[in-house]
Every structure is written in C-alpha cells, then in structure tokens.
Short mmCIF file of C-alpha atoms in Angstrom, two decimals:
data_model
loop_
_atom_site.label_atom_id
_atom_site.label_comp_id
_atom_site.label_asym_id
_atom_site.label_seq_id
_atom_site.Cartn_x
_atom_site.Cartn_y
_atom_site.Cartn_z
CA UNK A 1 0.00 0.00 0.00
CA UNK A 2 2.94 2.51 0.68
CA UNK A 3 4.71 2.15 -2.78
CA UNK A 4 1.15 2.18 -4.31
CA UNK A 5 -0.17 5.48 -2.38
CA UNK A 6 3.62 6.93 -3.05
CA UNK A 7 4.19 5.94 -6.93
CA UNK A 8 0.44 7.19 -7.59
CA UNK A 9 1.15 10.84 -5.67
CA UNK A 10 4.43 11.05 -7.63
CA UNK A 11 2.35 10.55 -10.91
CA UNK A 12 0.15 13.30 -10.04
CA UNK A 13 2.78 15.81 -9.57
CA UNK A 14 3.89 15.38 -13.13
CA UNK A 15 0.46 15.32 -14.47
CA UNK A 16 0.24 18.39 -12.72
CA UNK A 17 3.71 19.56 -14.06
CA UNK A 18 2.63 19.29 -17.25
CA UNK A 19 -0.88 21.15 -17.00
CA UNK A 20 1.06 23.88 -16.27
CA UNK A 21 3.70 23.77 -18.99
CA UNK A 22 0.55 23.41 -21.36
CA UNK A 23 0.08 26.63 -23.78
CA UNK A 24 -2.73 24.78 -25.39
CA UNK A 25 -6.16 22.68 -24.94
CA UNK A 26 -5.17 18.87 -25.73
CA UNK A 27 -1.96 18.40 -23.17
CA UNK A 28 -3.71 20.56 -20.71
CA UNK A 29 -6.92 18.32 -20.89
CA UNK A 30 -4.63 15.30 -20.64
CA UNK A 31 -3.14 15.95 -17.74
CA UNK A 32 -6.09 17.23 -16.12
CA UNK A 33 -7.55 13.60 -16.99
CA UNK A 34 -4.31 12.07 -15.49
CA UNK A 35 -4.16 13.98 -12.20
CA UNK A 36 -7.87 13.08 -11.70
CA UNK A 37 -7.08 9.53 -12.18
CA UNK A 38 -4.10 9.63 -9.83
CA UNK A 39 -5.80 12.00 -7.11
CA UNK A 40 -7.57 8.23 -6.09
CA UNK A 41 -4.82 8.01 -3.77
CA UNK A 42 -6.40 9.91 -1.22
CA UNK A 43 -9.47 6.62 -1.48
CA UNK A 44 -6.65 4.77 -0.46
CA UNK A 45 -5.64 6.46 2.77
CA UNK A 46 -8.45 6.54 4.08
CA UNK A 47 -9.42 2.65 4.42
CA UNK A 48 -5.61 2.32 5.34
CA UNK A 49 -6.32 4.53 8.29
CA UNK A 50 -9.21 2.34 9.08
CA UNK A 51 -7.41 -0.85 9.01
CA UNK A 52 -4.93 1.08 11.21
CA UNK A 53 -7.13 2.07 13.70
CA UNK A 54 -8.47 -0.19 16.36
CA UNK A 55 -12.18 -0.82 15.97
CA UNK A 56 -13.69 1.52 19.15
CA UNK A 57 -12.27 4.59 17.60
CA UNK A 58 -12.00 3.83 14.03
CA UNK A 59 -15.29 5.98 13.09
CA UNK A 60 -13.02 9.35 14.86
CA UNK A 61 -9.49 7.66 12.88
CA UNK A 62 -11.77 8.17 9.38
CA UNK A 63 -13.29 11.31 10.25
CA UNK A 64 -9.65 12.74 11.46
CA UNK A 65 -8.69 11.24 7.88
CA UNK A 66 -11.62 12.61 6.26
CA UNK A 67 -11.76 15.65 7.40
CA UNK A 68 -8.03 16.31 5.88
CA UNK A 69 -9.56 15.83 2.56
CA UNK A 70 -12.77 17.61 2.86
CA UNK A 71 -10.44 20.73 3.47
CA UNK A 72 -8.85 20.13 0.97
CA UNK A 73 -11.27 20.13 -1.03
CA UNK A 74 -13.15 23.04 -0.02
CA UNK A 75 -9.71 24.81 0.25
CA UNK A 76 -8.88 24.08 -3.21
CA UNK A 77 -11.17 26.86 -5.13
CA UNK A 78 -10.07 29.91 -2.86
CA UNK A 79 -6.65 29.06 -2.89
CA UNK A 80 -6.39 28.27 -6.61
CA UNK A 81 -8.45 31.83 -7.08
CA UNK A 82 -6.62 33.66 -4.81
CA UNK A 83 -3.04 32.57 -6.75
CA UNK A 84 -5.03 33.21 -9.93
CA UNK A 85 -5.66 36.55 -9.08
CA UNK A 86 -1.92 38.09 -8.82
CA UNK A 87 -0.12 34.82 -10.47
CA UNK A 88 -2.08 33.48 -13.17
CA UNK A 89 -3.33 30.06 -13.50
CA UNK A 90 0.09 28.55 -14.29
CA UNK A 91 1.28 29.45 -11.40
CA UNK A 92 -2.05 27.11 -9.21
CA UNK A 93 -0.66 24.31 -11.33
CA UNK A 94 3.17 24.60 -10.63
CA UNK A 95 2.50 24.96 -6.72
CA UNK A 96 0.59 22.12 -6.53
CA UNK A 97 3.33 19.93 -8.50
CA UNK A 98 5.63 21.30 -5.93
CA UNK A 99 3.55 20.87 -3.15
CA UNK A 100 2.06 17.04 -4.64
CA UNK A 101 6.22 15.95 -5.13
CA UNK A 102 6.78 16.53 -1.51
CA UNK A 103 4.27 14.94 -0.31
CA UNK A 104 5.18 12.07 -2.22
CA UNK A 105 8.79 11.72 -0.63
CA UNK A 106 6.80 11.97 2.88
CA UNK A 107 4.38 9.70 2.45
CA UNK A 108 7.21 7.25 1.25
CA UNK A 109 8.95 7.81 4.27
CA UNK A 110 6.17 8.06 7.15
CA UNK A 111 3.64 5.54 5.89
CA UNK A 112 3.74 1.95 7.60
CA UNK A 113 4.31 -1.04 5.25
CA UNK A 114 0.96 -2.70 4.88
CA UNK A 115 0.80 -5.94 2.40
CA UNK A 116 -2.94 -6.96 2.53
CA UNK A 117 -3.37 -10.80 2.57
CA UNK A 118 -5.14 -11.89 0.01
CA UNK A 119 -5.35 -15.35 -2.33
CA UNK A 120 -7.24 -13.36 -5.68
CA UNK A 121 -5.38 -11.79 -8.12
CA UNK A 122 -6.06 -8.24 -9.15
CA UNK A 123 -8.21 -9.08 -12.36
CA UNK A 124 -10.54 -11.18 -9.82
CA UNK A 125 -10.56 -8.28 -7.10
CA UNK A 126 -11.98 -6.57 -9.71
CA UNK A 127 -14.53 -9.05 -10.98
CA UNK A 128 -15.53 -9.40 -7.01
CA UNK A 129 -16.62 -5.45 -6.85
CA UNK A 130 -19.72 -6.30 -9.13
CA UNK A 131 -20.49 -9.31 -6.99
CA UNK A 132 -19.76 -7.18 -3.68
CA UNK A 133 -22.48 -4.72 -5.23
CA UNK A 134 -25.10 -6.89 -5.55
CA UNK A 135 -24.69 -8.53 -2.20
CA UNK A 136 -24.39 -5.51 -0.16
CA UNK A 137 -27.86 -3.50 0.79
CA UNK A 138 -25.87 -0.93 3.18
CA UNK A 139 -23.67 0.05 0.34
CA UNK A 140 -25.88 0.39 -2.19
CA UNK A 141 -27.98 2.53 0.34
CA UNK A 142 -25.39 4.91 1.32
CA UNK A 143 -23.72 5.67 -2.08
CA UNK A 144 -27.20 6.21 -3.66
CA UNK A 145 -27.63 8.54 -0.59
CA UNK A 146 -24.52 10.30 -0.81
CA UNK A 147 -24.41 10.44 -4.68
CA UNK A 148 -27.21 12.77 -4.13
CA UNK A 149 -25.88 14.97 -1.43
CA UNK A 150 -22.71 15.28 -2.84
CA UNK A 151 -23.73 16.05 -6.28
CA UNK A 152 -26.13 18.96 -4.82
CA UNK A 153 -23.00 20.03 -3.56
CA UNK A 154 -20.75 19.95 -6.94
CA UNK A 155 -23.83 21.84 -8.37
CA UNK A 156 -23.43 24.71 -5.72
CA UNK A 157 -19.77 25.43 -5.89
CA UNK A 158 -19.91 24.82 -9.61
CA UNK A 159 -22.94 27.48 -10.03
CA UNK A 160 -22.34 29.99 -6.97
CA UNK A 161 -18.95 31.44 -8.56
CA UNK A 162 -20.88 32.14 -11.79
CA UNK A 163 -23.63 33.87 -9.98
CA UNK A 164 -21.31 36.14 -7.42
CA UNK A 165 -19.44 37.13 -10.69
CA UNK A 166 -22.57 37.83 -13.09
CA UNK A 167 -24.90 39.04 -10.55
CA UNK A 168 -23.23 40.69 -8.06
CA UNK A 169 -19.77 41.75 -9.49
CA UNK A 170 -17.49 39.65 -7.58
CA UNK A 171 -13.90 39.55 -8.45
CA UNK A 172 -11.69 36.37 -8.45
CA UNK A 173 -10.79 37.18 -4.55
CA UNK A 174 -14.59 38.06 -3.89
CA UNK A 175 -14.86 34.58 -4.88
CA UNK A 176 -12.20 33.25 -3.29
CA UNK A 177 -13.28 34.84 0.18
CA UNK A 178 -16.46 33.36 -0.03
CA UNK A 179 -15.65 30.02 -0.82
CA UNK A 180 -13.20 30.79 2.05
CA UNK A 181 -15.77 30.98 4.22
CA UNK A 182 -17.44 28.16 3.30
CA UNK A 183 -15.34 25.63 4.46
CA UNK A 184 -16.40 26.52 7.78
CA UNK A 185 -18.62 23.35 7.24
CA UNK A 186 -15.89 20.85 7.68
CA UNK A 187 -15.50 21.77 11.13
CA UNK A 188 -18.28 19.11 12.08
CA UNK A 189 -15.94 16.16 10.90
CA UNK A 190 -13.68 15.08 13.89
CA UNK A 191 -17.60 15.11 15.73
CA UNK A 192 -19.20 13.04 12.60
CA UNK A 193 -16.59 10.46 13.66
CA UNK A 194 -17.63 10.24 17.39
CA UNK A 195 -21.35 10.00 16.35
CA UNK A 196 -20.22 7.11 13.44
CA UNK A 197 -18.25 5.23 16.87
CA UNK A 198 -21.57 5.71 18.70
CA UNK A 199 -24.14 4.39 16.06
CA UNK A 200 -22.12 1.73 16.01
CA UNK A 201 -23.70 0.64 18.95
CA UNK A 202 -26.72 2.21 18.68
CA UNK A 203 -28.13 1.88 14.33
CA UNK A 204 -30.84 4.40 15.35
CA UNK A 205 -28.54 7.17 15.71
CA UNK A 206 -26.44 6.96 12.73
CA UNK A 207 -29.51 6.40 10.61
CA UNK A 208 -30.46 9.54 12.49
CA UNK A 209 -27.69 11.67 11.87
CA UNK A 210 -28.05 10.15 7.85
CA UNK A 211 -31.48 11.55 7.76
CA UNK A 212 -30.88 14.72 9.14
CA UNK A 213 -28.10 15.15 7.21
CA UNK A 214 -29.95 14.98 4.10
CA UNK A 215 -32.23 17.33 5.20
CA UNK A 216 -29.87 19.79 6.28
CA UNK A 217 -28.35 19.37 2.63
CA UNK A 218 -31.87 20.22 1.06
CA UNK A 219 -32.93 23.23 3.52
CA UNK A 220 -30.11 25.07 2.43
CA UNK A 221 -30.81 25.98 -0.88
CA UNK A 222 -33.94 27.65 -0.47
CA UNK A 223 -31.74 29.70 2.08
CA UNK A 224 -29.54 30.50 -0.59
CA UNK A 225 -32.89 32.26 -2.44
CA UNK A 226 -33.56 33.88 0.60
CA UNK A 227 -33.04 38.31 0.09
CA UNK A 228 -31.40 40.48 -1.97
CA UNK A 229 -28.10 42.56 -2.34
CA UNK A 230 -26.27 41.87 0.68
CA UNK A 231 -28.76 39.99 2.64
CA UNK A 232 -28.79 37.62 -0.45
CA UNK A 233 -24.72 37.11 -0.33
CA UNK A 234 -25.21 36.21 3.55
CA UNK A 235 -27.94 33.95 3.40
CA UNK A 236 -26.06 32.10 -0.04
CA UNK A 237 -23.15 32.22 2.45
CA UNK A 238 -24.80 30.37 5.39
CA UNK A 239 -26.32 28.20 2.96
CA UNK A 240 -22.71 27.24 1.78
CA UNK A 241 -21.62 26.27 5.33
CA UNK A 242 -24.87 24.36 5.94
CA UNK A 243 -24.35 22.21 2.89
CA UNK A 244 -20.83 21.51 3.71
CA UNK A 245 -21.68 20.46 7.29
CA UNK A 246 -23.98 18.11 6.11
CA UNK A 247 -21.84 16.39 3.14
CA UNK A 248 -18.86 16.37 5.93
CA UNK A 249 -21.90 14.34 8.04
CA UNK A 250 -23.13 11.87 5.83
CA UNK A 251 -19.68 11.12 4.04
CA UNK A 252 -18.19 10.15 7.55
CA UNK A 253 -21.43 8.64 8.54
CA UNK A 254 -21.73 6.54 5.27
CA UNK A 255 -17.84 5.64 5.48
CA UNK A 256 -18.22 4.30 8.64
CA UNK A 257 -21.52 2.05 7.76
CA UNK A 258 -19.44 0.66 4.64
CA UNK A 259 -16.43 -0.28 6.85
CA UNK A 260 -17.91 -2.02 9.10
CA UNK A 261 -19.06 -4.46 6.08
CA UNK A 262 -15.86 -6.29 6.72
CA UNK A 263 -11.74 -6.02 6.97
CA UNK A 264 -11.01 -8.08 3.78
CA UNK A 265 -13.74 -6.03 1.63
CA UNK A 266 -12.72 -2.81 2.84
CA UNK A 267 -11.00 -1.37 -0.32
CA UNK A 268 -13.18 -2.82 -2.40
CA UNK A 269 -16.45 -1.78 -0.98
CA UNK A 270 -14.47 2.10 -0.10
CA UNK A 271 -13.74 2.11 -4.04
CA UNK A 272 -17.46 1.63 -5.32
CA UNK A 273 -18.94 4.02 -2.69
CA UNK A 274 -16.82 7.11 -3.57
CA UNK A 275 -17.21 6.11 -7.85
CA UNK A 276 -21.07 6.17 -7.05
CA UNK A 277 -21.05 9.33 -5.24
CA UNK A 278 -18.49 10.92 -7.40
CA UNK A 279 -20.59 10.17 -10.58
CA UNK A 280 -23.45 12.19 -8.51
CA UNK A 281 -21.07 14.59 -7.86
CA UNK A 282 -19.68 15.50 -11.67
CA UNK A 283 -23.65 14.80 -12.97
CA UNK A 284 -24.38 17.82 -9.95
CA UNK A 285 -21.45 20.07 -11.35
CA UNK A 286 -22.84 19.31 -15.11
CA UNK A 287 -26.31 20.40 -13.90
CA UNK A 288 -25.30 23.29 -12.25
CA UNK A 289 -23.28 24.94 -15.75
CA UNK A 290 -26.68 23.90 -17.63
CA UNK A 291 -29.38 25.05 -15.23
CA UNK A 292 -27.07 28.49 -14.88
CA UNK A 293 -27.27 28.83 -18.29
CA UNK A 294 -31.39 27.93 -18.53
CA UNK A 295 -32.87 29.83 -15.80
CA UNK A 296 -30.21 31.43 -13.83
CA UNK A 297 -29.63 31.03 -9.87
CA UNK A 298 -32.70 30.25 -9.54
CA UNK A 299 -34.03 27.35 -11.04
CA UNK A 300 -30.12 26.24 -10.04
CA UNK A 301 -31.04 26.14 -6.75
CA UNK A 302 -34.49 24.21 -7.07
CA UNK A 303 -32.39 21.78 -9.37
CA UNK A 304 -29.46 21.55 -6.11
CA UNK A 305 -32.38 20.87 -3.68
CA UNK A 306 -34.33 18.23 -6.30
CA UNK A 307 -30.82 15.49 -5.56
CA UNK A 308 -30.78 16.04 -1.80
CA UNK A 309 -34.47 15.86 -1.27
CA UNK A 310 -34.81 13.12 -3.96
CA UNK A 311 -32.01 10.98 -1.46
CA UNK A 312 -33.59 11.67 2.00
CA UNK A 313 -37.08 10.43 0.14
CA UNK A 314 -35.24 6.76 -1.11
CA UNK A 315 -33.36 6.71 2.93
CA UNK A 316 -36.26 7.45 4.30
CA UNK A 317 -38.17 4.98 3.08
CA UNK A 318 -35.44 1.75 2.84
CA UNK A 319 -34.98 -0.02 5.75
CA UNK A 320 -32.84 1.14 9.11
CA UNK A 321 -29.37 0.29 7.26
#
C-alpha cells in the first residue's frame, strides 16, 4: 500500500507539471484527466487509516482522515483563485506539483508497510466489486444517498462562482473569500466520527444523523434564495456552510456504515462508494453549468435541492441500514 499510495502521488505531480507547462487545450486536458485519475490516492488512505485504527475509535481515525480531505477540497477553489488573481493560473498548477512531489517523498517515508493478505489476483478483485455490489444492501444505500448529497454540492460550488461574478460583481478574490468561508462546514468532521463510533452501537442514531443530514443538505438551498443585495450574499453564504456540514456528516457517517461491512472487503467496498457518489457529484457540477445557463440562480437552486431531497425520500423509506 505505501509504494502504491507513493508511486500514484508522484504521478500526479507530473500530471500536474505538465498542466502547467501546457500553452494549449489537448496536453492541458490530458493531464487534467491524469491527475484526476491519480488524485484516487487519497481513497486509499483513508481505508488504510481504518485498518490502522483499532475498531472503538475507528469511526473518529476516518473522520480525522476525512476531514483532511474535505479541506482540501473546499480549500482548493479559494486558494487556486486567490493565486489566480496576482499569479495566473500557471502558477495554481506549478504549486501544486511542488507541493504534490513533496508529499510524495513523505508519504514514502512516514507511511507503515501494509501488504494486505489476500489469495485473488487483481483481475478477480476486480470481478468481485460487481459481486460485492449486488450482495451488499448498506452500500448500495449509502452511495445512492450520498451520490445525491454530494452532487447537490458539486452543483453549488460549480454554479455559486458564476452567480457572485454575473450578478453581483465579484472579483476572483470576492470569490475566493467566499468560498473561504465556506469551508467553515468541515468543522463538524472530527464530531461526525464520534457519532459514526456511537451508532455503532446504537443503528438508530447513525440512521439519524443520515437523515438529518440529508435534510440539512436540502434546507439550504432555499436559504440560498432567501433576500437580496447583501442579505442575499449572507444567506447564499450560510447556505454554503450548511451544505458543507452536512456532506462532511453523511460522508463520515456513510464511510463508517461501509467499513464495518468487513476487513477483507474494505478497499473494495471504499472504491465503489466514492465512484457512485463521485458520478453524482460531476452529474451535480454538469447540472449546475446547464441550469445556470437555462434559468439562472434560480431554477439552479431548485435543481441543487431536487438530488438532496430526492435521497432523503429513497433513505427514508429503505430499511434502518
């Protein structure tokens, strides 16, 4: 797992090297495909950490983990704006090579060796994910879930910095500042993982804390139509934190459920929850450029609280899971 997680990082940082030597489309769209592929590293952290951690803390272990990539993440747009705004967009693209190569050498050095025992070889590990689909209700349950949570958020950050820009004026650090703010949401992560350890124990109250994350997800859009001028910009803003509260929520939440499904599985089952939800999450970002384009902020808005709603209506009604 070390020389895998290290090799892949390394690859990134030239895929990113090379987006930002690119003067033109193709070889920047390449490498933008490459360093997507190789970002999966991160999906292979965090069931690492889980395997890591013993099994009374292991929900607080992934939401430590986890909450290291949500900020990411959310960190990502302001920063890359931010640079953008005195540097160019180069520049976003050689820092993060930089940044992605020394993270590499560390994660080479500070990882522990970890050989997972297994008799299959890696074409019928893969074979096994279609079978591990089928036979596994909880997973199913929580990617469908998340795929719609998540891809209400995509839809938001993809939309909001085309509707502070076009409707309000915002320049590339308006935006930045904003999305800034934003990632106040994560903050609820390391406490997602102590109510994933509890529901352990008790199914109600992660099913609970599932639904109401959902919900939380959904409310927040028609906050975000709430006023105008500068009441508009706080309520979009509060809206912003809200929705990343409740994606930090449900991802730890989920994560948790889909780990528990067993040790040798872990990978495996970790791999086809975040594809499902990050399908949701790229057709959310797809829907956001369109309905922007349609009917503005918003019928974007009644589109981002359609996949939420539509995902606490299927939870709601499944079976406690």
């Amino acid at each position: 797992n070390r020389r895998l997680v290290a090799c892949i990082v390394a690859a990134c940082a030239l895929a990113l090297a090379v987006a930002a030597m690119s003067t033109t489309a193709l070889p920047f769209l390449l490498a933008s495909l490459a360093t997507g592929a190789c970002a999966v590293a991160a999906q292979i952290l965090v069931p690492y950490a889980a395997h890591l951690a013993p099994e009374p803390v292991r929900g607080r272990v992934v939401g430590n983990v986890m909450s290291g990539l949500l900020l990411g993440i959310m960190l990502a747009r302001p920063g890359s704006s931010f640079i953008t705004s005195f540097a160019g967009w180069h520049a976003v693209f050689f820092i993060s090579a930089a940044l992605t190569a020394v993270l590499a050498v560390v994660l080479w050095r500070v990882l522990p060796a970890r050989r997972p025992q297994t008799s299959m070889r890696y074409g019928g590990l893969l074979l096994s994910m279609a079978r591990l689909w089928r036979s596994q209700p909880v997973l199913r349950h929580r990617a469908f879930a998340h795929a719609g949570l998540f891809g209400a958020f995509s839809l938001f950050w993809t939309a909001m910095p085309l509707h502070l820009a076009r409707d309000f004026g915002f320049s590339q650090s308006g935006i930045a500042l904003f999305a800034l703010a934003g990632v106040a949401g994560a903050v609820v992560a390391p406490m997602a993982g102590r109510l994933a350890d509890a529901g352990q124990k008790r199914p109600g109250l992660a099913r609970g804390g599932m639904l109401a994350a959902l919900a939380l997800g959904a409310a927040s859009f028609p906050l975000a139509l709430l006023g105008s001028g500068t009441p508009a910009i706080v309520a979009m803003l509060l809206a912003g934190i809200l929705l990343d509260a409740a994606v930090t929520l449900n991802l730890i939440l989920s994560q948790r459920a889909v780990f528990a499904l067993g040790d040798a599985i872990r990978s495996r089952v970790n791999g086809l929850f975040m594809a499902v939800f990050f399908v949701g999450g790229a057709i959310g970002s797809a829907l956001g450029g369109w309905a922007m384009a349609r009917g503005g902020w918003e019928l974007t808005a009644w589109v981002g609280f359609a996949l939420p709603a539509a995902a606490l209506l299927y939870s709601a009604t499944r079976r406690a899971r």
